[in-house]
Amino acid sequence: MTYETLLVEQRGAVTLMTLNRPQALNALNSQVLADLIAAFAAFDADDSQRCAVLTGSEKAFAAGADIKEMSSQSFADMYGVNFFAGYDRVTATRKPWIAAVNGFALGGGCELAMMADFIIAGDNAKFGQPEIKLAVTPGMGGSQRLTRAIGKAKAMEMCLTGRMMDAAEAERSGLVAKVVPAAELVDEAVKTATAIAAMAPLAALACKEMVNAAFETTLQQGVVFERRLFHGLFGTEDQKEGMAAFVEKRAGNWTGK
Ligand code: CO8
C-alpha cells in the first residue's frame, strides 16, 4: 500500500511510518490524517506486525496542523465536521507504537507524538504548543495529554507562552522516554520496537490497555482492571510457554494464542 504523505515499510515485525511532506515541515493536513488512519488500521490488522514507529524528518517530526488549510475555516466548518476527530481513530490503535521525534514537534505535531504509547526523542527535538500565538489553542488533545505527561505547571506555561522545550528538558519532565543522538534516532526506535515486537503479543496488548486505563479511572478500579487482565493471561498458551521457557532456561516461542 502506498500513501501520498506517508512512507511505510516493514522491518521484520516492525512497521516504520515516516511522515513525508517535507515542503511543509510535515504539517498535518487532511491528507496526512487520512494516510495515518489508513496506515494505522493496516498495521493493527496485519498479524505479522507487532509494533510500529512513527517518525518525521531530521528537521521536523511535524510543525503542526496545517495552518494554511485551517486559516479560512469558520466555526461552523470546524464544529460541523468535528475537525480533528479523525485522530481518535489513530489513538484507537490497539498494538503498541512509538513516536520517534527529531526536530520540531509543534502544535499538532507535539499532540500527534503524545498520542503514541511513548516518545523517543533525538537530541535536536523541540516540543511546543504554540497555538496561542495564532490566537487559538491546542485542538488535538495537547492541553490534556501534555498536562498528564508533565503536570500542570509546565503544561500551563507551555500552552500560555507557546515556548519550545528542548529534548533534555522533555526527558527531565517525563514527556519522552529517552533521548538519543539525532542521527541514530530511527535505528534506536526500531530497535526498541523490535524488542517489544518479540514479546508475547497478547501480553503487549494487555500492558498497553492497562497503562492507558491509569489515565481514565480511579486507582482502585485501575488496580482491579489490571488484575483481571493479568488473570486473563493465564488462559493463554503463551503464558504456559513463557513460564515453561523460564524454568527450562530458554527463550519463549510465542503463538499469540
Ligand atoms: N502549517 C502549514 N505550513 C507550515 C507549517 C504549518 N503548521 N509549519 C511550517 N510550514 C511551512 C511554511 O509555511 C514554509 O512553507 P513555504 O516555504 O511555502 O513558505 C515551510 O513549511 C518551511 O517552514 P519555514 O520557512 O517557516 O521554516 P523555518 O525553519 O524558518 O521555521 C518553524 C520552522 C519554526 C517550525 C516554523 O515553520 C513555524 O513556526 N511553524 C508553525 C508552527 C506552529 O505554529 N504550529 C502550530 C500550528 S496550529 C496546530 O498545530 C494546532 C491546531 C489546533 C488548532 C485548533 C483548531 C481546531
PDB file of C-alpha atoms and ligand atoms in Angstrom, residues 23-25 27 59 63-68 70 78 83-84 104 106-109 111 130-131 134 136-139 164, ligand 1:
ATOM      1  CA  GLN A  23       7.827  21.133   1.726  1.00  0.00           C
ATOM      2  CA  ALA A  24       5.578  21.967   4.709  1.00  0.00           C
ATOM      3  CA  LEU A  25       7.741  20.511   7.518  1.00  0.00           C
ATOM      4  CA  ALA A  27       2.347  19.956   8.631  1.00  0.00           C
ATOM      5  CA  LYS A  59      14.329  18.814  10.701  1.00  0.00           C
ATOM      6  CA  ALA A  63       5.444  21.552  12.572  1.00  0.00           C
ATOM      7  CA  GLY A  64       1.774  21.425  13.499  1.00  0.00           C
ATOM      8  CA  ALA A  65      -1.635  21.199  11.973  1.00  0.00           C
ATOM      9  CA  ASP A  66      -1.634  22.777   8.519  1.00  0.00           C
ATOM     10  CA  ILE A  67      -2.177  26.477   9.207  1.00  0.00           C
ATOM     11  CA  LYS A  68      -2.830  27.254   5.534  1.00  0.00           C
ATOM     12  CA  MET A  70      -7.230  25.917   8.596  1.00  0.00           C
ATOM     13  CA  MET A  78     -14.816  23.195  12.221  1.00  0.00           C
ATOM     14  CA  PHE A  83     -12.363  18.820  12.802  1.00  0.00           C
ATOM     15  CA  PHE A  84      -9.505  16.645  14.173  1.00  0.00           C
ATOM     16  CA  PHE A 104      10.159  20.329  15.530  1.00  0.00           C
ATOM     17  CA  LEU A 106       4.939  21.739  17.450  1.00  0.00           C
ATOM     18  CA  GLY A 107       1.222  22.154  17.955  1.00  0.00           C
ATOM     19  CA  GLY A 108      -0.481  19.198  16.283  1.00  0.00           C
ATOM     20  CA  GLY A 109       2.983  17.650  15.810  1.00  0.00           C
ATOM     21  CA  GLU A 111      -0.017  16.333  20.025  1.00  0.00           C
ATOM     22  CA  PRO A 130       2.474  27.493  20.059  1.00  0.00           C
ATOM     23  CA  GLU A 131      -1.186  27.721  19.006  1.00  0.00           C
ATOM     24  CA  LEU A 134      -2.162  32.073  16.284  1.00  0.00           C
ATOM     25  CA  VAL A 136      -6.194  29.536  19.055  1.00  0.00           C
ATOM     26  CA  THR A 137      -5.400  26.699  21.472  1.00  0.00           C
ATOM     27  CA  PRO A 138      -4.293  23.078  21.219  1.00  0.00           C
ATOM     28  CA  GLY A 139      -7.044  21.164  19.413  1.00  0.00           C
ATOM     29  CA  MET A 164       9.581  25.389  22.917  1.00  0.00           C
TER      30      MET A 164
HETATM   31  N1  CO8 B   1       1.208  24.647   8.577  1.00  0.00           N
HETATM   32  C1  CO8 B   1       1.406  24.893   7.272  1.00  0.00           C
HETATM   33  N2  CO8 B   1       2.632  25.118   6.742  1.00  0.00           N
HETATM   34  C2  CO8 B   1       3.691  25.116   7.584  1.00  0.00           C
HETATM   35  C3  CO8 B   1       3.546  24.870   8.971  1.00  0.00           C
HETATM   36  C4  CO8 B   1       2.234  24.619   9.474  1.00  0.00           C
HETATM   37  N3  CO8 B   1       1.993  24.331  10.762  1.00  0.00           N
HETATM   38  N4  CO8 B   1       4.756  24.945   9.545  1.00  0.00           N
HETATM   39  C5  CO8 B   1       5.645  25.221   8.565  1.00  0.00           C
HETATM   40  N5  CO8 B   1       5.006  25.323   7.378  1.00  0.00           N
HETATM   41  C6  CO8 B   1       5.571  25.618   6.059  1.00  0.00           C
HETATM   42  C7  CO8 B   1       5.990  27.079   5.968  1.00  0.00           C
HETATM   43  O1  CO8 B   1       4.876  27.896   5.660  1.00  0.00           O
HETATM   44  C8  CO8 B   1       7.011  27.027   4.859  1.00  0.00           C
HETATM   45  O2  CO8 B   1       6.333  26.940   3.619  1.00  0.00           O
HETATM   46  P1  CO8 B   1       6.748  27.937   2.391  1.00  0.00           P
HETATM   47  O3  CO8 B   1       8.153  27.515   2.051  1.00  0.00           O
HETATM   48  O4  CO8 B   1       5.746  27.615   1.338  1.00  0.00           O
HETATM   49  O5  CO8 B   1       6.677  29.323   2.933  1.00  0.00           O
HETATM   50  C9  CO8 B   1       7.693  25.667   5.052  1.00  0.00           C
HETATM   51  O6  CO8 B   1       6.801  24.916   5.879  1.00  0.00           O
HETATM   52  C10 CO8 B   1       9.010  25.801   5.809  1.00  0.00           C
HETATM   53  O7  CO8 B   1       8.778  26.491   7.032  1.00  0.00           O
HETATM   54  P2  CO8 B   1       9.638  27.769   7.484  1.00  0.00           P
HETATM   55  O8  CO8 B   1      10.181  28.502   6.296  1.00  0.00           O
HETATM   56  O9  CO8 B   1       8.820  28.572   8.452  1.00  0.00           O
HETATM   57  O10 CO8 B   1      10.850  27.039   8.248  1.00  0.00           O
HETATM   58  P3  CO8 B   1      11.752  27.653   9.405  1.00  0.00           P
HETATM   59  O11 CO8 B   1      12.851  26.681   9.598  1.00  0.00           O
HETATM   60  O12 CO8 B   1      12.083  29.080   9.141  1.00  0.00           O
HETATM   61  O13 CO8 B   1      10.806  27.637  10.727  1.00  0.00           O
HETATM   62  C11 CO8 B   1       9.220  26.692  12.275  1.00  0.00           C
HETATM   63  C12 CO8 B   1      10.376  26.433  11.284  1.00  0.00           C
HETATM   64  C13 CO8 B   1       9.726  27.455  13.497  1.00  0.00           C
HETATM   65  C14 CO8 B   1       8.696  25.323  12.732  1.00  0.00           C
HETATM   66  C15 CO8 B   1       8.109  27.493  11.604  1.00  0.00           C
HETATM   67  O14 CO8 B   1       7.777  26.880  10.372  1.00  0.00           O
HETATM   68  C16 CO8 B   1       6.829  27.593  12.415  1.00  0.00           C
HETATM   69  O15 CO8 B   1       6.749  28.372  13.366  1.00  0.00           O
HETATM   70  N6  CO8 B   1       5.779  26.835  12.029  1.00  0.00           N
HETATM   71  C17 CO8 B   1       4.467  26.903  12.628  1.00  0.00           C
HETATM   72  C18 CO8 B   1       4.480  26.256  13.992  1.00  0.00           C
HETATM   73  C19 CO8 B   1       3.105  26.341  14.593  1.00  0.00           C
HETATM   74  O16 CO8 B   1       2.595  27.384  14.942  1.00  0.00           O
HETATM   75  N7  CO8 B   1       2.456  25.185  14.760  1.00  0.00           N
HETATM   76  C20 CO8 B   1       1.174  25.110  15.345  1.00  0.00           C
HETATM   77  C21 CO8 B   1       0.150  25.096  14.280  1.00  0.00           C
HETATM   78  S1  CO8 B   1      -1.516  25.072  14.928  1.00  0.00           S
HETATM   79  C22 CO8 B   1      -1.687  23.497  15.487  1.00  0.00           C
HETATM   80  O17 CO8 B   1      -0.927  22.639  15.209  1.00  0.00           O
HETATM   81  C23 CO8 B   1      -2.783  23.075  16.380  1.00  0.00           C
HETATM   82  C24 CO8 B   1      -4.026  23.320  15.807  1.00  0.00           C
HETATM   83  C25 CO8 B   1      -5.000  23.424  16.879  1.00  0.00           C
HETATM   84  C26 CO8 B   1      -5.919  24.466  16.448  1.00  0.00           C
HETATM   85  C27 CO8 B   1      -7.257  24.053  16.812  1.00  0.00           C
HETATM   86  C28 CO8 B   1      -8.126  24.140  15.620  1.00  0.00           C
HETATM   87  C29 CO8 B   1      -9.427  23.398  15.896  1.00  0.00           C
END
